[in-house]
PDB file of C-alpha atoms in Angstrom:
ATOM      1  CA  UNK U   1      29.649-104.495   9.579  1.00 62.00           C
ATOM      2  CA  UNK U   2      29.899-107.695   7.186  1.00 80.00           C
ATOM      3  CA  UNK U   3      32.758-108.144   4.752  1.00 82.00           C
ATOM      4  CA  UNK U   4      30.340-107.792   1.771  1.00 86.00           C
ATOM      5  CA  UNK U   5      29.035-104.408   2.923  1.00 89.00           C
ATOM      6  CA  UNK U   6      32.850-103.277   3.600  1.00 88.00           C
ATOM      7  CA  UNK U   7      33.741-104.221   0.295  1.00 89.00           C
ATOM      8  CA  UNK U   8      30.774-102.336  -1.274  1.00 90.00           C
ATOM      9  CA  UNK U   9      31.558 -99.129   0.590  1.00 91.00           C
ATOM     10  CA  UNK U  10      35.264 -99.496  -0.466  1.00 90.00           C
ATOM     11  CA  UNK U  11      34.167 -99.853  -4.030  1.00 92.00           C
ATOM     12  CA  UNK U  12      31.785 -97.000  -3.577  1.00 93.00           C
ATOM     13  CA  UNK U  13      34.490 -94.670  -2.504  1.00 91.00           C
ATOM     14  CA  UNK U  14      36.643 -95.477  -5.621  1.00 91.00           C
ATOM     15  CA  UNK U  15      33.576 -95.025  -7.776  1.00 93.00           C
ATOM     16  CA  UNK U  16      32.476 -91.557  -6.187  1.00 93.00           C
ATOM     17  CA  UNK U  17      36.076 -90.278  -6.597  1.00 90.00           C
ATOM     18  CA  UNK U  18      36.004 -91.385 -10.291  1.00 91.00           C
ATOM     19  CA  UNK U  19      32.552 -89.934 -10.793  1.00 91.00           C
ATOM     20  CA  UNK U  20      33.871 -86.475  -9.462  1.00 90.00           C
ATOM     21  CA  UNK U  21      36.013 -86.168 -12.531  1.00 88.00           C
ATOM     22  CA  UNK U  22      32.883 -85.863 -14.767  1.00 90.00           C
ATOM     23  CA  UNK U  23      31.283 -82.551 -13.292  1.00 90.00           C
ATOM     24  CA  UNK U  24      34.672 -81.202 -13.139  1.00 88.00           C
ATOM     25  CA  UNK U  25      35.072 -81.792 -16.854  1.00 88.00           C
ATOM     26  CA  UNK U  26      31.638 -80.226 -17.622  1.00 88.00           C
ATOM     27  CA  UNK U  27      32.641 -77.066 -15.571  1.00 86.00           C
ATOM     28  CA  UNK U  28      36.057 -76.588 -16.919  1.00 82.00           C
ATOM     29  CA  UNK U  29      37.435 -76.537 -20.493  1.00 78.00           C
ATOM     30  CA  UNK U  30      40.993 -77.457 -20.676  1.00 75.00           C
ATOM     31  CA  UNK U  31      43.397 -77.270 -23.455  1.00 77.00           C
ATOM     32  CA  UNK U  32      44.491 -80.300 -25.455  1.00 75.00           C
ATOM     33  CA  UNK U  33      48.164 -80.216 -23.695  1.00 79.00           C
ATOM     34  CA  UNK U  34      46.713 -80.436 -20.327  1.00 79.00           C
ATOM     35  CA  UNK U  35      44.440 -83.268 -21.299  1.00 76.00           C
ATOM     36  CA  UNK U  36      47.377 -85.071 -22.932  1.00 82.00           C
ATOM     37  CA  UNK U  37      49.297 -84.555 -19.727  1.00 84.00           C
ATOM     38  CA  UNK U  38      46.630 -85.943 -17.450  1.00 81.00           C
ATOM     39  CA  UNK U  39      46.360 -88.958 -19.897  1.00 82.00           C
ATOM     40  CA  UNK U  40      50.166 -89.493 -19.733  1.00 88.00           C
ATOM     41  CA  UNK U  41      50.142 -89.420 -15.895  1.00 87.00           C
ATOM     42  CA  UNK U  42      47.122 -91.887 -15.471  1.00 84.00           C
ATOM     43  CA  UNK U  43      48.827 -94.202 -18.226  1.00 89.00           C
ATOM     44  CA  UNK U  44      52.073 -94.282 -15.876  1.00 91.00           C
ATOM     45  CA  UNK U  45      49.927 -95.138 -12.766  1.00 87.00           C
ATOM     46  CA  UNK U  46      48.213 -98.109 -14.685  1.00 87.00           C
ATOM     47  CA  UNK U  47      51.522 -99.324 -15.962  1.00 92.00           C
ATOM     48  CA  UNK U  48      52.882 -99.217 -12.425  1.00 91.00           C
ATOM     49  CA  UNK U  49      49.804-101.047 -10.818  1.00 86.00           C
ATOM     50  CA  UNK U  50      50.201-103.902 -13.435  1.00 90.00           C
ATOM     51  CA  UNK U  51      54.051-104.107 -12.937  1.00 92.00           C
ATOM     52  CA  UNK U  52      54.125-103.764  -9.169  1.00 89.00           C
ATOM     53  CA  UNK U  53      50.850-105.082  -7.762  1.00 84.00           C
ATOM     54  CA  UNK U  54      49.317-107.369 -10.229  1.00 86.00           C
ATOM     55  CA  UNK U  55      51.588-109.453 -12.352  1.00 92.00           C
ATOM     56  CA  UNK U  56      54.449-110.122  -9.600  1.00 92.00           C
ATOM     57  CA  UNK U  57      52.150-112.247  -7.462  1.00 88.00           C
ATOM     58  CA  UNK U  58      50.469-113.758 -10.610  1.00 91.00           C
ATOM     59  CA  UNK U  59      53.764-114.940 -11.963  1.00 93.00           C
ATOM     60  CA  UNK U  60      55.163-116.236  -8.669  1.00 92.00           C
ATOM     61  CA  UNK U  61      52.159-118.141  -7.353  1.00 91.00           C
ATOM     62  CA  UNK U  62      50.000-118.921 -10.460  1.00 90.00           C
ATOM     63  CA  UNK U  63      50.417-121.365 -13.082  1.00 93.00           C
ATOM     64  CA  UNK U  64      53.114-119.910 -15.417  1.00 93.00           C
ATOM     65  CA  UNK U  65      51.732-120.881 -18.680  1.00 95.00           C
ATOM     66  CA  UNK U  66      48.169-120.021 -17.831  1.00 95.00           C
ATOM     67  CA  UNK U  67      49.256-116.711 -16.578  1.00 96.00           C
ATOM     68  CA  UNK U  68      51.207-115.915 -19.741  1.00 96.00           C
ATOM     69  CA  UNK U  69      48.193-117.140 -22.095  1.00 97.00           C
ATOM     70  CA  UNK U  70      45.880-115.073 -19.941  1.00 96.00           C
ATOM     71  CA  UNK U  71      47.905-111.812 -20.239  1.00 97.00           C
ATOM     72  CA  UNK U  72      48.024-112.335 -24.155  1.00 97.00           C
ATOM     73  CA  UNK U  73      44.255-112.949 -24.191  1.00 96.00           C
ATOM     74  CA  UNK U  74      43.594-109.821 -22.106  1.00 93.00           C
ATOM     75  CA  UNK U  75      45.345-107.697 -24.804  1.00 93.00           C
ATOM     76  CA  UNK U  76      43.626-109.423 -27.593  1.00 94.00           C
ATOM     77  CA  UNK U  77      40.320-108.793 -25.875  1.00 89.00           C
ATOM     78  CA  UNK U  78      40.904-105.069 -25.878  1.00 86.00           C
ATOM     79  CA  UNK U  79      42.162-105.086 -29.412  1.00 89.00           C
ATOM     80  CA  UNK U  80      38.936-106.910 -30.705  1.00 86.00           C
ATOM     81  CA  UNK U  81      36.736-104.497 -28.660  1.00 78.00           C
ATOM     82  CA  UNK U  82      38.522-101.521 -30.307  1.00 77.00           C
ATOM     83  CA  UNK U  83      38.364-103.135 -33.741  1.00 79.00           C
ATOM     84  CA  UNK U  84      34.451-103.673 -33.261  1.00 74.00           C
ATOM     85  CA  UNK U  85      33.842 -99.971 -32.110  1.00 66.00           C
ATOM     86  CA  UNK U  86      36.138 -98.533 -34.808  1.00 65.00           C
ATOM     87  CA  UNK U  87      34.039-100.427 -37.314  1.00 63.00           C
ATOM     88  CA  UNK U  88      30.933 -98.664 -36.017  1.00 56.00           C
ATOM     89  CA  UNK U  89      32.613 -95.284 -36.299  1.00 53.00           C
ATOM     90  CA  UNK U  90      33.111 -95.762 -39.964  1.00 55.00           C
ATOM     91  CA  UNK U  91      29.589 -95.910 -40.870  1.00 53.00           C
ATOM     92  CA  UNK U  92      28.711 -92.421 -39.850  1.00 50.00           C
ATOM     93  CA  UNK U  93      30.441 -88.992 -40.267  1.00 48.00           C
ATOM     94  CA  UNK U  94      32.043 -87.548 -37.081  1.00 49.00           C
ATOM     95  CA  UNK U  95      30.322 -84.658 -35.365  1.00 47.00           C
ATOM     96  CA  UNK U  96      33.191 -82.192 -35.363  1.00 46.00           C
ATOM     97  CA  UNK U  97      35.403 -83.367 -38.277  1.00 38.00           C
ATOM     98  CA  UNK U  98      37.268 -85.867 -35.986  1.00 43.00           C
ATOM     99  CA  UNK U  99      36.772 -89.459 -35.615  1.00 47.00           C
ATOM    100  CA  UNK U 100      34.870 -90.188 -32.305  1.00 48.00           C
ATOM    101  CA  UNK U 101      37.046 -92.236 -29.847  1.00 59.00           C
ATOM    102  CA  UNK U 102      34.349 -94.923 -29.350  1.00 65.00           C
ATOM    103  CA  UNK U 103      37.238 -97.319 -28.641  1.00 65.00           C
ATOM    104  CA  UNK U 104      38.479 -95.148 -25.993  1.00 68.00           C
ATOM    105  CA  UNK U 105      35.045 -94.902 -24.477  1.00 77.00           C
ATOM    106  CA  UNK U 106      34.301 -98.594 -24.334  1.00 77.00           C
ATOM    107  CA  UNK U 107      37.853 -99.343 -23.426  1.00 72.00           C
ATOM    108  CA  UNK U 108      37.558 -96.802 -20.351  1.00 78.00           C
ATOM    109  CA  UNK U 109      34.267 -98.566 -19.146  1.00 85.00           C
ATOM    110  CA  UNK U 110      35.617-102.090 -19.424  1.00 80.00           C
ATOM    111  CA  UNK U 111      38.703-100.880 -17.678  1.00 77.00           C
ATOM    112  CA  UNK U 112      36.560 -99.490 -14.933  1.00 88.00           C
ATOM    113  CA  UNK U 113      34.549-102.973 -14.617  1.00 89.00           C
ATOM    114  CA  UNK U 114      38.120-104.559 -14.452  1.00 81.00           C
ATOM    115  CA  UNK U 115      39.228-101.979 -11.860  1.00 85.00           C
ATOM    116  CA  UNK U 116      36.206-102.896  -9.747  1.00 91.00           C
ATOM    117  CA  UNK U 117      36.749-106.636 -10.103  1.00 88.00           C
ATOM    118  CA  UNK U 118      40.388-106.260  -9.104  1.00 83.00           C
ATOM    119  CA  UNK U 119      39.079-104.468  -6.046  1.00 89.00           C
ATOM    120  CA  UNK U 120      36.829-107.366  -5.234  1.00 89.00           C
ATOM    121  CA  UNK U 121      39.526-109.871  -5.819  1.00 83.00           C
ATOM    122  CA  UNK U 122      41.978-108.101  -3.644  1.00 80.00           C
ATOM    123  CA  UNK U 123      39.159-107.918  -1.059  1.00 84.00           C
ATOM    124  CA  UNK U 124      39.115-111.584  -1.022  1.00 80.00           C
ATOM    125  CA  UNK U 125      42.683-111.518   0.179  1.00 73.00           C
ATOM    126  CA  UNK U 126      42.463-108.938   2.815  1.00 77.00           C
ATOM    127  CA  UNK U 127      40.099-105.810   3.044  1.00 80.00           C
ATOM    128  CA  UNK U 128      43.353-103.904   3.484  1.00 78.00           C
ATOM    129  CA  UNK U 129      44.341-104.918   0.068  1.00 77.00           C
ATOM    130  CA  UNK U 130      41.043-104.147  -1.325  1.00 82.00           C
ATOM    131  CA  UNK U 131      41.318-100.537  -0.004  1.00 83.00           C
ATOM    132  CA  UNK U 132      44.661-100.071  -1.303  1.00 78.00           C
ATOM    133  CA  UNK U 133      43.809-101.112  -4.715  1.00 80.00           C
ATOM    134  CA  UNK U 134      40.728 -98.767  -4.364  1.00 87.00           C
ATOM    135  CA  UNK U 135      42.857 -95.782  -3.704  1.00 81.00           C
ATOM    136  CA  UNK U 136      45.438 -96.578  -6.001  1.00 76.00           C
ATOM    137  CA  UNK U 137      43.042 -97.091  -9.003  1.00 80.00           C
ATOM    138  CA  UNK U 138      41.218 -93.811  -8.028  1.00 84.00           C
ATOM    139  CA  UNK U 139      44.520 -91.751  -8.620  1.00 76.00           C
ATOM    140  CA  UNK U 140      44.208 -92.950 -12.193  1.00 75.00           C
ATOM    141  CA  UNK U 141      40.407 -93.212 -12.781  1.00 84.00           C
ATOM    142  CA  UNK U 142      39.621 -89.698 -11.893  1.00 85.00           C
ATOM    143  CA  UNK U 143      41.739 -87.981 -14.548  1.00 78.00           C
ATOM    144  CA  UNK U 144      40.479 -90.882 -16.760  1.00 79.00           C
ATOM    145  CA  UNK U 145      36.990 -89.837 -16.113  1.00 88.00           C
ATOM    146  CA  UNK U 146      37.844 -86.016 -16.459  1.00 87.00           C
ATOM    147  CA  UNK U 147      39.511 -86.639 -19.968  1.00 79.00           C
ATOM    148  CA  UNK U 148      36.892 -89.114 -21.209  1.00 84.00           C
ATOM    149  CA  UNK U 149      34.128 -86.537 -20.471  1.00 88.00           C
ATOM    150  CA  UNK U 150      36.177 -83.639 -22.016  1.00 83.00           C
ATOM    151  CA  UNK U 151      36.841 -85.665 -24.922  1.00 78.00           C
ATOM    152  CA  UNK U 152      33.088 -86.509 -25.354  1.00 84.00           C
ATOM    153  CA  UNK U 153      32.377 -82.628 -24.967  1.00 84.00           C
ATOM    154  CA  UNK U 154      34.894 -81.804 -27.709  1.00 79.00           C
ATOM    155  CA  UNK U 155      33.685 -84.425 -30.076  1.00 78.00           C
ATOM    156  CA  UNK U 156      30.270 -83.280 -29.729  1.00 82.00           C
ATOM    157  CA  UNK U 157      28.423 -85.990 -27.647  1.00 84.00           C
ATOM    158  CA  UNK U 158      25.226 -84.471 -26.235  1.00 87.00           C
ATOM    159  CA  UNK U 159      25.063 -83.699 -22.532  1.00 87.00           C
ATOM    160  CA  UNK U 160      22.396 -86.260 -21.578  1.00 89.00           C
ATOM    161  CA  UNK U 161      24.675 -88.976 -23.154  1.00 88.00           C
ATOM    162  CA  UNK U 162      27.630 -87.629 -21.232  1.00 90.00           C
ATOM    163  CA  UNK U 163      25.704 -87.813 -17.885  1.00 91.00           C
ATOM    164  CA  UNK U 164      24.687 -91.347 -18.597  1.00 90.00           C
ATOM    165  CA  UNK U 165      28.215 -92.142 -19.311  1.00 90.00           C
ATOM    166  CA  UNK U 166      29.360 -90.577 -15.942  1.00 91.00           C
ATOM    167  CA  UNK U 167      26.751 -92.545 -14.231  1.00 93.00           C
ATOM    168  CA  UNK U 168      28.234 -95.745 -15.895  1.00 93.00           C
ATOM    169  CA  UNK U 169      31.530 -94.818 -14.499  1.00 93.00           C
ATOM    170  CA  UNK U 170      29.960 -95.451 -10.895  1.00 94.00           C
ATOM    171  CA  UNK U 171      28.164 -98.361 -11.841  1.00 94.00           C
ATOM    172  CA  UNK U 172      30.934-100.280 -13.545  1.00 93.00           C
ATOM    173  CA  UNK U 173      33.286 -99.798 -10.589  1.00 94.00           C
ATOM    174  CA  UNK U 174      30.922-100.966  -8.027  1.00 94.00           C
ATOM    175  CA  UNK U 175      29.208-103.668 -10.084  1.00 93.00           C
ATOM    176  CA  UNK U 176      32.694-105.034 -10.937  1.00 92.00           C
ATOM    177  CA  UNK U 177      33.794-105.263  -7.267  1.00 92.00           C
ATOM    178  CA  UNK U 178      30.598-106.727  -6.204  1.00 92.00           C
ATOM    179  CA  UNK U 179      31.197-109.452  -9.255  1.00 90.00           C
ATOM    180  CA  UNK U 180      34.669-110.035  -8.050  1.00 88.00           C
ATOM    181  CA  UNK U 181      34.205-110.444  -4.479  1.00 89.00           C
ATOM    182  CA  UNK U 182      30.880-112.468  -4.581  1.00 88.00           C
ATOM    183  CA  UNK U 183      31.849-114.972  -7.310  1.00 86.00           C
ATOM    184  CA  UNK U 184      35.534-115.281  -6.753  1.00 83.00           C
ATOM    185  CA  UNK U 185      36.189-115.258  -3.017  1.00 83.00           C
ATOM    186  CA  UNK U 186      35.587-118.822  -2.797  1.00 83.00           C
ATOM    187  CA  UNK U 187      37.584-119.854  -5.914  1.00 87.00           C
ATOM    188  CA  UNK U 188      40.934-121.458  -6.085  1.00 89.00           C
ATOM    189  CA  UNK U 189      43.894-118.906  -5.821  1.00 87.00           C
ATOM    190  CA  UNK U 190      45.144-120.037  -9.126  1.00 90.00           C
ATOM    191  CA  UNK U 191      41.843-119.102 -11.011  1.00 90.00           C
ATOM    192  CA  UNK U 192      41.952-115.604  -9.321  1.00 86.00           C
ATOM    193  CA  UNK U 193      45.509-115.118 -10.351  1.00 90.00           C
ATOM    194  CA  UNK U 194      44.711-116.038 -13.980  1.00 93.00           C
ATOM    195  CA  UNK U 195      41.767-113.355 -14.020  1.00 88.00           C
ATOM    196  CA  UNK U 196      44.341-110.870 -12.442  1.00 87.00           C
ATOM    197  CA  UNK U 197      46.713-111.655 -15.503  1.00 93.00           C
ATOM    198  CA  UNK U 198      43.938-111.390 -18.004  1.00 91.00           C
ATOM    199  CA  UNK U 199      43.104-107.993 -16.528  1.00 85.00           C
ATOM    200  CA  UNK U 200      46.716-107.029 -16.785  1.00 90.00           C
ATOM    201  CA  UNK U 201      46.889-107.664 -20.350  1.00 93.00           C
ATOM    202  CA  UNK U 202      43.805-105.738 -21.085  1.00 88.00           C
ATOM    203  CA  UNK U 203      45.045-102.742 -19.115  1.00 86.00           C
ATOM    204  CA  UNK U 204      48.678-102.535 -20.625  1.00 93.00           C
ATOM    205  CA  UNK U 205      46.875-102.814 -24.128  1.00 92.00           C
ATOM    206  CA  UNK U 206      44.535 -99.980 -23.149  1.00 85.00           C
ATOM    207  CA  UNK U 207      47.492 -97.927 -22.335  1.00 89.00           C
ATOM    208  CA  UNK U 208      49.562 -98.497 -25.423  1.00 91.00           C
ATOM    209  CA  UNK U 209      46.726 -98.433 -28.032  1.00 87.00           C
ATOM    210  CA  UNK U 210      44.264 -95.960 -26.673  1.00 81.00           C
ATOM    211  CA  UNK U 211      45.385 -93.786 -23.786  1.00 81.00           C
ATOM    212  CA  UNK U 212      48.749 -92.833 -25.101  1.00 86.00           C
ATOM    213  CA  UNK U 213      47.694 -92.347 -28.639  1.00 84.00           C
ATOM    214  CA  UNK U 214      44.657 -90.096 -27.589  1.00 78.00           C
ATOM    215  CA  UNK U 215      47.118 -88.136 -25.518  1.00 79.00           C
ATOM    216  CA  UNK U 216      49.538 -87.597 -28.504  1.00 81.00           C
ATOM    217  CA  UNK U 217      46.708 -86.975 -30.795  1.00 75.00           C
ATOM    218  CA  UNK U 218      47.851 -83.537 -31.606  1.00 73.00           C
ATOM    219  CA  UNK U 219      51.747 -84.628 -31.136  1.00 70.00           C
ATOM    220  CA  UNK U 220      53.605 -85.797 -28.222  1.00 66.00           C
ATOM    221  CA  UNK U 221      54.279 -83.157 -25.752  1.00 63.00           C
ATOM    222  CA  UNK U 222      58.095 -82.682 -24.670  1.00 67.00           C
ATOM    223  CA  UNK U 223      57.142 -83.443 -21.008  1.00 72.00           C
ATOM    224  CA  UNK U 224      55.227 -86.696 -21.782  1.00 72.00           C
ATOM    225  CA  UNK U 225      57.938 -88.988 -20.404  1.00 79.00           C
ATOM    226  CA  UNK U 226      58.165 -86.939 -17.177  1.00 88.00           C
ATOM    227  CA  UNK U 227      54.386 -87.279 -16.576  1.00 87.00           C
ATOM    228  CA  UNK U 228      54.421 -91.048 -17.489  1.00 91.00           C
ATOM    229  CA  UNK U 229      57.288 -91.741 -15.075  1.00 92.00           C
ATOM    230  CA  UNK U 230      55.748 -89.410 -12.354  1.00 91.00           C
ATOM    231  CA  UNK U 231      52.558 -91.460 -12.553  1.00 89.00           C
ATOM    232  CA  UNK U 232      54.391 -94.651 -12.227  1.00 91.00           C
ATOM    233  CA  UNK U 233      56.481 -93.259  -9.298  1.00 92.00           C
ATOM    234  CA  UNK U 234      53.332 -91.818  -7.312  1.00 88.00           C
ATOM    235  CA  UNK U 235      51.785 -95.397  -7.440  1.00 85.00           C
ATOM    236  CA  UNK U 236      55.099 -97.099  -6.337  1.00 88.00           C
ATOM    237  CA  UNK U 237      55.329 -94.697  -3.336  1.00 87.00           C
ATOM    238  CA  UNK U 238      51.808 -95.331  -2.519  1.00 80.00           C
ATOM    239  CA  UNK U 239      52.601 -98.970  -2.630  1.00 80.00           C
ATOM    240  CA  UNK U 240      55.655 -98.524  -0.475  1.00 82.00           C
ATOM    241  CA  UNK U 241      53.737 -96.619   2.206  1.00 78.00           C
ATOM    242  CA  UNK U 242      50.868 -99.326   2.385  1.00 69.00           C
ATOM    243  CA  UNK U 243      53.406-102.032   3.259  1.00 71.00           C
TER     244      UNK U 243
END
């Protein structure tokens, strides 16, 4: 089995696990406190992934100023995307009296593409690294898919569009991994690390500007900090076991 096929299978595993969150959300209706808890947990995993797996090698081996600039630009990219989608939401009335979280939907899809690219970039180093990233990312993307579809249901998105959104979850991860592996495997290490830093800035801004605010939409639950730290701890444990 060649490396390209193995990378595709690794990414497909992560994409399939992510997709499973969608039918679960269609079948079960969870109260807002549970959805908030899941978002807090997933946010902790993403922050830990950036802090433990992505930024340390980028800062250590990449061009320092380039890494910092890429991190900043990654955050700006999310802010720009969210502003553009928020401007669209102002042109029409919300379906259920609340503003549709289009920024969250777009941010999640872009996040999944970035996750796929990270799997591809990790696989250019070793297939084991790609597999570790795929498993670690799946821990956060499954609840993200569940919460995204649940939010779409609550805000009145038609079922057909929710199904299309779920398919996009799968395609974004696999497509991102193929792009990351095919186009970056022969590129200089410095370039790959700059792209990792760009993705890290985007992910951190996604957490602080969309995921946590959405989790706290009806007030911050008292156990939010525990779940956030729990997500970080789970990812740290997974990284330690995979050493």
